[in-house]
Tab-separated table of C-alpha atoms and ligand atoms in Angstrom:
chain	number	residue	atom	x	y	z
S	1	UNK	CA	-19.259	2.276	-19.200
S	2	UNK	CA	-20.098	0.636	-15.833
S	3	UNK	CA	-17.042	0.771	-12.962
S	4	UNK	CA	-16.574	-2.123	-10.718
S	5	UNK	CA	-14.579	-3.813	-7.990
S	6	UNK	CA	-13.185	-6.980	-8.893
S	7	UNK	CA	-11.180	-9.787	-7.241
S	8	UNK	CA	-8.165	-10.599	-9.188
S	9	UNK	CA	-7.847	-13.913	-6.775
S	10	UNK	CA	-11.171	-15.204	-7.665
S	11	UNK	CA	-12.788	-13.127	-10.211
S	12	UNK	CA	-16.255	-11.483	-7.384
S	13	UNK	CA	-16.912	-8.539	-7.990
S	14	UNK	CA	-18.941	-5.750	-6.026
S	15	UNK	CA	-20.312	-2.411	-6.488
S	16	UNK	CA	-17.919	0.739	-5.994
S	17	UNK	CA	-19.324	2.089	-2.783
S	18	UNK	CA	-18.289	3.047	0.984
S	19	UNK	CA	-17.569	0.416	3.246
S	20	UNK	CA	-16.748	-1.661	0.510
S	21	UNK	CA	-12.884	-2.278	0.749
S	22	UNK	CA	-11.492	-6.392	0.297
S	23	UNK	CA	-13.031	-9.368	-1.036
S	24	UNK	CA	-15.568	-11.139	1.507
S	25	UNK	CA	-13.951	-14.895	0.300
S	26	UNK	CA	-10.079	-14.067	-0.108
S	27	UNK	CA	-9.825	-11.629	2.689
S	28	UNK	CA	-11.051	-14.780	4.984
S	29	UNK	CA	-7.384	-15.860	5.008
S	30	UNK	CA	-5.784	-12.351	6.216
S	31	UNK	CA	-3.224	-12.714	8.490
S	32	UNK	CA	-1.904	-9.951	10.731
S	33	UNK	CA	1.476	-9.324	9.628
S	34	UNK	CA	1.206	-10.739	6.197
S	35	UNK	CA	0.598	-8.915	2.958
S	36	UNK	CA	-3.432	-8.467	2.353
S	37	UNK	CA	-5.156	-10.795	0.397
S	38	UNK	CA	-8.451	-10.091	-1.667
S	39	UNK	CA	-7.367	-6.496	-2.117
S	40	UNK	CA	-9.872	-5.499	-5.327
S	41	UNK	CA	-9.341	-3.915	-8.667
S	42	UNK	CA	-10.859	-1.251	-9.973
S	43	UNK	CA	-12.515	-2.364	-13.625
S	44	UNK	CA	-15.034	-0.978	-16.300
S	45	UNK	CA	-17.394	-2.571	-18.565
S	46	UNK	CA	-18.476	-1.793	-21.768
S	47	UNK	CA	-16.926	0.557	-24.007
S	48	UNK	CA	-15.549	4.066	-22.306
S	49	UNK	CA	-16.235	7.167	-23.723
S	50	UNK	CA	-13.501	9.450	-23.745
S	51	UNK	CA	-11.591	12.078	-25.522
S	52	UNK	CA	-7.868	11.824	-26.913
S	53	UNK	CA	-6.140	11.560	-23.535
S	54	UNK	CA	-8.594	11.499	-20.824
S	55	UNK	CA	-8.054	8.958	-17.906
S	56	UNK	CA	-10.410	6.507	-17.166
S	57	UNK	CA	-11.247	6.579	-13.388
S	58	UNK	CA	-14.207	5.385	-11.117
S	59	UNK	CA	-15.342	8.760	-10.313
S	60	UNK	CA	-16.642	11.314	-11.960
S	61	UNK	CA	-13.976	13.977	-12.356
S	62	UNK	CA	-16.281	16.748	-10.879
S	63	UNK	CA	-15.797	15.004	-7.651
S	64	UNK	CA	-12.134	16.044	-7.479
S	65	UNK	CA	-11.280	18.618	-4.819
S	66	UNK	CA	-9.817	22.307	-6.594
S	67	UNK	CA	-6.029	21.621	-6.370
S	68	UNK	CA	-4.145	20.727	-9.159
S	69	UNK	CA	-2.623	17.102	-8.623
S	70	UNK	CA	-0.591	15.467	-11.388
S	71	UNK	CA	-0.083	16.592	-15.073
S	72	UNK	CA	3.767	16.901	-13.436
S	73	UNK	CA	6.529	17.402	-15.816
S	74	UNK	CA	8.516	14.518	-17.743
S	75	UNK	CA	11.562	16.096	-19.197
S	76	UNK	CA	14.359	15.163	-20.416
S	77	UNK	CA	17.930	15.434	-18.368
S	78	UNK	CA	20.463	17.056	-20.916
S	79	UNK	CA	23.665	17.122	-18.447
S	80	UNK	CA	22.637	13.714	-17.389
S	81	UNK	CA	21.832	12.102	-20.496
S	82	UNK	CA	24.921	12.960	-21.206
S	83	UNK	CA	27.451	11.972	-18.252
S	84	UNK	CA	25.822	8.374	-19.277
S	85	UNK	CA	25.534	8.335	-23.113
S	86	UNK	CA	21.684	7.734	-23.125
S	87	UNK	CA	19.629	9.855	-25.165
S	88	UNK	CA	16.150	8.625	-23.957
S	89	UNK	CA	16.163	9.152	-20.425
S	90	UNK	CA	13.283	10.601	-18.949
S	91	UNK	CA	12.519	12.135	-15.403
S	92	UNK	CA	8.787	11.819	-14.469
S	93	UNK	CA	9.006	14.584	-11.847
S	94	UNK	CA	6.162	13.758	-9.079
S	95	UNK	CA	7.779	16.113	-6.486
S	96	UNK	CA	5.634	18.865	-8.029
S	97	UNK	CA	2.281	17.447	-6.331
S	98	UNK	CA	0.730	19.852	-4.052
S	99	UNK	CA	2.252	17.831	-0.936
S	100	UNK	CA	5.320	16.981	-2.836
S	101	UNK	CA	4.718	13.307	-3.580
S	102	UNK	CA	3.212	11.084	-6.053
S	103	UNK	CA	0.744	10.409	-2.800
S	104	UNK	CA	-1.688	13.031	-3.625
S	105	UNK	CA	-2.579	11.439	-6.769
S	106	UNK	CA	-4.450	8.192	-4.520
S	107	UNK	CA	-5.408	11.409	-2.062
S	108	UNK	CA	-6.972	12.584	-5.064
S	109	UNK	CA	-9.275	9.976	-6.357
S	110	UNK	CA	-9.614	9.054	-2.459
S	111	UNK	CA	-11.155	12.269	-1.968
S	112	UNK	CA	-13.146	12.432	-5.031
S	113	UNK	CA	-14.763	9.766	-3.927
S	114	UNK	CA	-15.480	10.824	-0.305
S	115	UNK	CA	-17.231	13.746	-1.822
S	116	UNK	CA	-19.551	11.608	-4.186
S	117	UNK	CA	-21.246	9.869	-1.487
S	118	UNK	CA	-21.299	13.149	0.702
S	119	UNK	CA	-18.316	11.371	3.498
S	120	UNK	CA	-17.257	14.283	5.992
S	121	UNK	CA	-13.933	12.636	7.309
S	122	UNK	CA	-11.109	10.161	6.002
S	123	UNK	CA	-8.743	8.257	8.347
S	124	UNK	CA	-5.336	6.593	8.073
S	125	UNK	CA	-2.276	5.076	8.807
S	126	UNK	CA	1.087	6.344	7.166
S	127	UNK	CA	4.653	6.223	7.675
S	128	UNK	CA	4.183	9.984	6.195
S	129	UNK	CA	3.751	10.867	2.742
S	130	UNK	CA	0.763	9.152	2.834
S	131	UNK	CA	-1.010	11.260	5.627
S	132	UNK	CA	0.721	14.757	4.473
S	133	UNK	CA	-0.816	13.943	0.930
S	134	UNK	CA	-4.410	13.291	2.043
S	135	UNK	CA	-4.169	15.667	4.904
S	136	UNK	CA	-3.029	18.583	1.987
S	137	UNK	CA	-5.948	17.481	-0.522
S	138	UNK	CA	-8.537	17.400	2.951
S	139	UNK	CA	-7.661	20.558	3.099
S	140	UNK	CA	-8.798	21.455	-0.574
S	141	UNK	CA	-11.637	19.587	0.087
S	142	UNK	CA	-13.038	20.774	3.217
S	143	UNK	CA	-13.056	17.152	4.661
S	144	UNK	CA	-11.415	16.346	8.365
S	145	UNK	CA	-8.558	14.145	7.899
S	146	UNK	CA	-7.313	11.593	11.192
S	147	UNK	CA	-3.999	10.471	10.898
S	148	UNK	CA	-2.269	7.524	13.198
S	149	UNK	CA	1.490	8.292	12.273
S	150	UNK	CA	4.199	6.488	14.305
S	151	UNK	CA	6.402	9.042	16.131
S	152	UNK	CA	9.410	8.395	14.501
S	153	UNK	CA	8.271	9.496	10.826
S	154	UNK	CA	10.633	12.722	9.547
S	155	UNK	CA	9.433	15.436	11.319
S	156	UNK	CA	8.614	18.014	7.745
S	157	UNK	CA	5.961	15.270	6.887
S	158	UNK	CA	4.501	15.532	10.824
S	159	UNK	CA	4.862	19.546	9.911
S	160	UNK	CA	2.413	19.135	7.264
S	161	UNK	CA	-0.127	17.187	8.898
S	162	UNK	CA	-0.724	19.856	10.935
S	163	UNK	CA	-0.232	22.830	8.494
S	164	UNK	CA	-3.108	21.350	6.399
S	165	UNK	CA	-4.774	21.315	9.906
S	166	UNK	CA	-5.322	17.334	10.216
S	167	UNK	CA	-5.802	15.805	13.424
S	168	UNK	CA	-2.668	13.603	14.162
S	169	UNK	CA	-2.722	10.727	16.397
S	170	UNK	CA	0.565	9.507	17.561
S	171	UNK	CA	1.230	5.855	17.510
S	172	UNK	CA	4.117	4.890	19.856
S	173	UNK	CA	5.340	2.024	17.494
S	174	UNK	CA	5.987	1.290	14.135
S	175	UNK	CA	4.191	1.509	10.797
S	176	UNK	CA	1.833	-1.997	11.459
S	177	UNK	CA	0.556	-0.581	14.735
S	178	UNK	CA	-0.669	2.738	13.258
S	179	UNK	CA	-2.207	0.598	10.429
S	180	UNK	CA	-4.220	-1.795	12.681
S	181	UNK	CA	-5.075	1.330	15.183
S	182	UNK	CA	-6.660	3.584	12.383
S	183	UNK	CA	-8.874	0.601	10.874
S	184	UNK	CA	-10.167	-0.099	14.298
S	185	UNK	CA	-11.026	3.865	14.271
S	186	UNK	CA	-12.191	3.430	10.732
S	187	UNK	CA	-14.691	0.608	11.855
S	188	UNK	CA	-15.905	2.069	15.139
S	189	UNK	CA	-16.956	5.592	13.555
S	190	UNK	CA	-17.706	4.811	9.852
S	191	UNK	CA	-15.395	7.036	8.782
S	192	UNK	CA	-13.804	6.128	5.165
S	193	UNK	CA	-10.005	4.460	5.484
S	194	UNK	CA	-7.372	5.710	2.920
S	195	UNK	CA	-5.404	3.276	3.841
S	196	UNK	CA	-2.932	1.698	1.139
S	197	UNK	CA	-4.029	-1.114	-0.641
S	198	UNK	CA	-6.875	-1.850	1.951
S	199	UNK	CA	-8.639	1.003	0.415
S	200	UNK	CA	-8.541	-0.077	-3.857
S	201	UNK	CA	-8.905	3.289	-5.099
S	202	UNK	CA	-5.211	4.120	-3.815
S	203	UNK	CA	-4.088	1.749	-6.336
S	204	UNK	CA	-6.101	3.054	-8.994
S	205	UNK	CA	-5.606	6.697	-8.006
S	206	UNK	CA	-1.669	5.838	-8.937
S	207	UNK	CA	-2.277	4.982	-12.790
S	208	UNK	CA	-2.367	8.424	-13.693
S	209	UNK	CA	1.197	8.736	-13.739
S	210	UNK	CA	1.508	6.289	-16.279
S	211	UNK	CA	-1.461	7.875	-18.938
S	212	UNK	CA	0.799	11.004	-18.267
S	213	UNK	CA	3.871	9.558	-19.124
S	214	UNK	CA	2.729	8.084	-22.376
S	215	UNK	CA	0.970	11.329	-23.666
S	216	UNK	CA	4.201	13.594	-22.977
S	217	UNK	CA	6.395	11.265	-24.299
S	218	UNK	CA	4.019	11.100	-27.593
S	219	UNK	CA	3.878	14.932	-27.721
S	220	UNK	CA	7.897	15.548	-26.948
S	221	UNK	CA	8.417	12.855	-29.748
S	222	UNK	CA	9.837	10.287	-27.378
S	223	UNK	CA	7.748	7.399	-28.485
S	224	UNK	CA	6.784	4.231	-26.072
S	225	UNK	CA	8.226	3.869	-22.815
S	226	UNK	CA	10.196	0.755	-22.640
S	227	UNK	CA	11.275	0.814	-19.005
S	228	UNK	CA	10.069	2.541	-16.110
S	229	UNK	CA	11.275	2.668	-12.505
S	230	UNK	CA	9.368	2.733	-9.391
S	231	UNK	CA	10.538	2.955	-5.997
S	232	UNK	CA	8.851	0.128	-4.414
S	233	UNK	CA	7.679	-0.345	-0.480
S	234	UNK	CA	4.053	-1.261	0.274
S	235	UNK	CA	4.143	-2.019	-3.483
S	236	UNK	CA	0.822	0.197	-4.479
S	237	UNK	CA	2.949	2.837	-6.541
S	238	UNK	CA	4.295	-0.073	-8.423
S	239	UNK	CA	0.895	-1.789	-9.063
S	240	UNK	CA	-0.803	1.236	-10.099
S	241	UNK	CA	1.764	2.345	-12.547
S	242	UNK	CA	1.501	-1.201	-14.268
S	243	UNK	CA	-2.692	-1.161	-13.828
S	244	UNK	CA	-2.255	2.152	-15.801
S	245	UNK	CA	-0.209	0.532	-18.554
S	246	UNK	CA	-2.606	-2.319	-19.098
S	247	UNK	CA	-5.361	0.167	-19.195
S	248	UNK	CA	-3.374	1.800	-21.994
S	249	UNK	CA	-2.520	-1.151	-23.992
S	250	UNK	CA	-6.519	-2.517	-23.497
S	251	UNK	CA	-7.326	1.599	-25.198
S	252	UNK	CA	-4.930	0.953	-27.604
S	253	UNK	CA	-2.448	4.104	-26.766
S	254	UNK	CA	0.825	1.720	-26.702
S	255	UNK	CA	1.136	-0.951	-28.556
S	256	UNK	CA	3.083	-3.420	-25.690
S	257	UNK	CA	3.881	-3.143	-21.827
S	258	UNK	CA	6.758	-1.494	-20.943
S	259	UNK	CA	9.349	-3.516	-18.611
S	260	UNK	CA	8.192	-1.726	-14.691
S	261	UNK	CA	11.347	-2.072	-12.526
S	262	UNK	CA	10.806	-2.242	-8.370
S	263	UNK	CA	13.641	-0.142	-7.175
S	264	UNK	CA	13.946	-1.100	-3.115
S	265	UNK	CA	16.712	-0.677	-0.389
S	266	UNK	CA	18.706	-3.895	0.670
S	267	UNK	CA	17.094	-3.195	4.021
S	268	UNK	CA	13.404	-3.214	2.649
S	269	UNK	CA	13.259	-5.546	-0.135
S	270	UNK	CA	10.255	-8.426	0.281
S	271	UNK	CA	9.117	-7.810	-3.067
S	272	UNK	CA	12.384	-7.783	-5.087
S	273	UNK	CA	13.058	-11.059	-2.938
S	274	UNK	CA	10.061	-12.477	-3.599
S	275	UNK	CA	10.310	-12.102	-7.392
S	276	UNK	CA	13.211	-13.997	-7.769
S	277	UNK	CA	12.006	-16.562	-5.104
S	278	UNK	CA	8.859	-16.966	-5.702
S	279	UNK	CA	7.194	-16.792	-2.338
S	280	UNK	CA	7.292	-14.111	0.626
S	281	UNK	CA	9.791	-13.895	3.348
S	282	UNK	CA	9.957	-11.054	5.856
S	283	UNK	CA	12.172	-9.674	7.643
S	284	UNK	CA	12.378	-6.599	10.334
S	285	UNK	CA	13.013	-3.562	7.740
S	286	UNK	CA	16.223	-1.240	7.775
S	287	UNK	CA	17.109	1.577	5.857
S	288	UNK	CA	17.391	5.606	5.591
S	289	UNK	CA	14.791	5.358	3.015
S	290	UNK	CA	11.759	5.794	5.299
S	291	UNK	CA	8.771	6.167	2.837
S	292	UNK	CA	9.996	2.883	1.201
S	293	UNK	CA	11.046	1.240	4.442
S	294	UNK	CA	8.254	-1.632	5.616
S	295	UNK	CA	8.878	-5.059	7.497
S	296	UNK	CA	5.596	-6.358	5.544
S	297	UNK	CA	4.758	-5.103	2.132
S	298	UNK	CA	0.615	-4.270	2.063
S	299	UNK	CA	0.309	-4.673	-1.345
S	300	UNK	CA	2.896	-7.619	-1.658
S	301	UNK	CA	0.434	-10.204	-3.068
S	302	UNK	CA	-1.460	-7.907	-5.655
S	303	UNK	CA	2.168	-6.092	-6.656
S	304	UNK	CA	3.940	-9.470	-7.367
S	305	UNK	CA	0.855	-10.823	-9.417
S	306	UNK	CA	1.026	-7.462	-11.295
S	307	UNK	CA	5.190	-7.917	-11.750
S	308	UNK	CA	5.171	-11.566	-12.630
S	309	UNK	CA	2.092	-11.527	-15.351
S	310	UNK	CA	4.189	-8.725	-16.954
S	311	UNK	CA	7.751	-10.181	-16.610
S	312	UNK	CA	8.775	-6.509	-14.444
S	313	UNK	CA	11.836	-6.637	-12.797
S	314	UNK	CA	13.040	-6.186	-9.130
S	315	UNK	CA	16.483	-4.355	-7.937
S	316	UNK	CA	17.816	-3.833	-4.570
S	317	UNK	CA	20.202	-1.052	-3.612
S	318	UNK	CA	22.415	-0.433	-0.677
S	319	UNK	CA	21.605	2.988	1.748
S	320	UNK	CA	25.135	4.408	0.497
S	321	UNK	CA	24.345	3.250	-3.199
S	322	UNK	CA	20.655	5.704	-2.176
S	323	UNK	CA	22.463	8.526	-1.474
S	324	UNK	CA	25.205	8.443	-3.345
S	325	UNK	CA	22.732	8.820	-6.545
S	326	UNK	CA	20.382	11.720	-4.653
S	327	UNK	CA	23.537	13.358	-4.489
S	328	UNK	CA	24.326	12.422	-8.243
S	329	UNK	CA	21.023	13.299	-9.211
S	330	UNK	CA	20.961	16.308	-7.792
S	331	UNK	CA	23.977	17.803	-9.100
S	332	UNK	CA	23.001	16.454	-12.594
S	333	UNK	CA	19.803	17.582	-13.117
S	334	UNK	CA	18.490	20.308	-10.851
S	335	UNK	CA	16.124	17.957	-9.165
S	336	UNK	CA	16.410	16.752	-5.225
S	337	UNK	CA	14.242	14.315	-4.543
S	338	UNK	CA	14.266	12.183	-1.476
S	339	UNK	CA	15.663	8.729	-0.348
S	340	UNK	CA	12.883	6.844	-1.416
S	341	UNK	CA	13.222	8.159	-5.105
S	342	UNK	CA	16.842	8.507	-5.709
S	343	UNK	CA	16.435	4.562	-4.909
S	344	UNK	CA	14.793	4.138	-7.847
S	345	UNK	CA	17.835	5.942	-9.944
S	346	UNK	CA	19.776	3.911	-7.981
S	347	UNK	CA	18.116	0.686	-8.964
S	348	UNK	CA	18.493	2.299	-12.584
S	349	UNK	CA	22.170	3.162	-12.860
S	350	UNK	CA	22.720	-0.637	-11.027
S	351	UNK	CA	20.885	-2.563	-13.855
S	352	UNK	CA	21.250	0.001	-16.804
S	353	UNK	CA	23.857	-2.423	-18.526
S	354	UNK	CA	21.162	-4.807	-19.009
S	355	UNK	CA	19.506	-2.209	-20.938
S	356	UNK	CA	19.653	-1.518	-24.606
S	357	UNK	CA	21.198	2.338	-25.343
S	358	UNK	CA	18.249	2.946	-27.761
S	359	UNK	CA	15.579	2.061	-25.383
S	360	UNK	CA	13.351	4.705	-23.574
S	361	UNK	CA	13.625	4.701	-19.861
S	362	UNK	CA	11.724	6.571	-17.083
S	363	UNK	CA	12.866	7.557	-13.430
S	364	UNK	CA	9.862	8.356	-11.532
S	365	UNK	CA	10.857	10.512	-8.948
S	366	UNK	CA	8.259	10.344	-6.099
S	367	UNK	CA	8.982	12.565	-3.390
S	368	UNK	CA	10.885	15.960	-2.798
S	369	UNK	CA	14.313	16.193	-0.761
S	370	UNK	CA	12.820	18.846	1.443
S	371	UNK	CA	10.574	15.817	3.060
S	372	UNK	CA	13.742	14.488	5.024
S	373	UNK	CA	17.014	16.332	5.247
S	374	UNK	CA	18.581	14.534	7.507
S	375	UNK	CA	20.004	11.659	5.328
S	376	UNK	CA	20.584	14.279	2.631
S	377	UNK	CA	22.369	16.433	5.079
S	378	UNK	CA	24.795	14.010	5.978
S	379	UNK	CA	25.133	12.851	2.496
S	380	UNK	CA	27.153	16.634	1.757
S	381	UNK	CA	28.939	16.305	5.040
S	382	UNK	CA	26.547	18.960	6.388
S	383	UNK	CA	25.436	19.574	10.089
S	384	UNK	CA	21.849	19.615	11.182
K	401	LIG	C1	4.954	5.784	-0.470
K	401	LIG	C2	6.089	6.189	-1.295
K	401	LIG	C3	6.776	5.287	-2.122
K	401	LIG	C4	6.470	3.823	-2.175
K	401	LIG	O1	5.156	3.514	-2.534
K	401	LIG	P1	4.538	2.116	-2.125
K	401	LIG	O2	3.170	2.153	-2.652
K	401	LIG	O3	4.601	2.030	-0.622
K	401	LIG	O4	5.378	1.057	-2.751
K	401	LIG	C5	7.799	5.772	-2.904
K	401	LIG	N1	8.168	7.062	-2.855
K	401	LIG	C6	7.536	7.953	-2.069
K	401	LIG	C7	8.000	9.361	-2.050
K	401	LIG	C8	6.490	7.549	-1.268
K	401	LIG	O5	5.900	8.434	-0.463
């Protein structure tokens, strides 16, 4: 089995190695501002060789730092599968990664990698999951992680970055600035970029929630997921959950793709617009949902590819319909997870009537309500 990059715009491919993040051709026509185009795929060749449920990745898994990221429970809501009459409703709980977000599972494989080819230091931009999650796994690592955050990002994810001992670099402006700031660090020192979608192993790094999700199901009897929701900003969560279903389809694990929903806020909703229009059109992003809040969607291009080739579906939710199901959630089940997730319940409870009773359905659940208390706070009338 041979791993490769490949362009899903024009079919080049190139080696998996450092410095060696877009496609030469298709990258030509980057714009700033605009989602990137010729971000690459991760692909093998030949036949794999692996055992019952091993994941295929791109790096050997004695690469990945000591910390135990993923394997994160999928369980089954009794209170709540009952409030709503659906007795296949699954939560794929990702708030128990070591930073407490599905993040640290592109960190991961990000990491991995870094170690492979003997890379001392990893930089990027975040609006803050992003840069907890790597700084947390640098840690594990040993590696030196630089992070360009904007200063407005909640301050428990800027507590973290420094906890895990990264060096922060604070961008006075938004999300865009720190993005173009830490690749013009990344090219002036050599040092490898994490960031999303530019870098293609964060986008393969995120699959591994879906091979999880089909084995647990298997082994709690649960059978095939039929839909599965992803809160959806950037738009790399989304297209490595559905790379990670075609994987499984192509290894013959499940027997059809499941129906991947993009759960977004009103205020941050490019891709869900773009789905039902067809093209891109942005506009300045606004909503309490900060890990899911972004005026231009990085991924955009690849994700809506990914959604359209696979008929997914898009939803948009208001900030009040957000945290009136974190609350709902919450209470329900046990489980607090932040904005950015209870959007993608949200997006579920808003479309479930198109959905047959008798068909499975996953929540994934991204990020833990301790990241950003302020929303929640006010949410249960509470005083910060
Ligand atoms: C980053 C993030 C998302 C959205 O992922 P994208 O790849 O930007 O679409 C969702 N939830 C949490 C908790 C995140 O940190």
């Amino acid at each position: 089995m041979k791993w490769l990059y490949r362009c899903p715009q024009c079919g080049a491919t190139y080696p998996i190695e450092p410095g060696r993040y877009l496609c030469d051709t298709c990258s030509r026509s980057n714009k700033p501002g605009m989602p990137l185009e010729g971000v690459l795929e991760c692909v093998w060749e030949g036949t794999p060789v692996l055992h019952d449920d091993d994941i295929p990745l791109p790096v050997e898994r004695e690469f990945f730092p000591p910390v135990p990221v993923g394997n994160t429970p999928l369980w089954a809501p009794a209170r709540l599968r009952e409030d709503l009459g659906r007795n296949k409703l699954w939560l794929k709980d990702d708030t128990c990664n070591p930073s407490g977000s599905y993040k640290d599972r592109a960190s991961w494989l990000v990491s991995a990698f870094a170690r492979k080819f003997g890379i001392h230091e990893i930089a990027l931009a975040s609006t803050g999951n992003a840069a907890s999650s790597m700084s947390c796994i640098g840690a594990a690592a040993g590696q030196k992680i630089t992070v360009f955050l904007p200063k407005s990002a909640p301050v428990a994810k800027r507590i973290q970055v420094l906890q895990y001992g990264a060096e922060l670099r604070e961008v006075d402006g938004t999300y865009d600035v720190a993005f173009d700031q830490s690749l013009a660090y990344s090219n002036e020192t050599g040092v490898l970029s994490r960031n999303t979608a530019y870098n293609p192993l964060t986008i393969e790094g995120k699959k591994t929630g879906s091979f999880e999700i089909v084995r647990d199901l298997a082994i709690q009897g649960g059978g095939e997921p039929d839909h599965v929701f992803v809160p959806t900003g950037d738009g790399v969560i989304i297209a490595g959950v559905i790379k990670g279903f075609e994987d499984l389809v192509k290894l013959g694990r499940i027997s059809k793709m499941p129906k991947v929903w993009a759960a977004q806020a009103e205020g941050s909703s490019a891709i869900a617009r773009a789905l039902a229009a067809g093209s891109f059109e942005f506009l300045p992003s606004n909503t309490i949902a900060d890990s899911i809040s972004v005026d231009v969607p990085r991924n955009g291009s690849f994700a809506l590819e990914k959604l359209k080739r696979h008929h997914g579906g898009a939803v948009a939710v208001s900030d009040k319909e957000i945290l009136d199901a974190q609350v709902y959630l919450s209470r329900a089940t046990g489980l607090f997870a932040e904005p950015s997730s209870a959007c993608a319940f949200a997006g579920f409870l808003k479309v479930q009537h198109e959905i047959p009773i008798d068909d499975t359905v996953v929540i994934m659940l991204t990020g833990s309500g301790l990241k950003d208390i302020k929303s929640a706070a006010a949410a249960v009338g509470a005083r910060l």
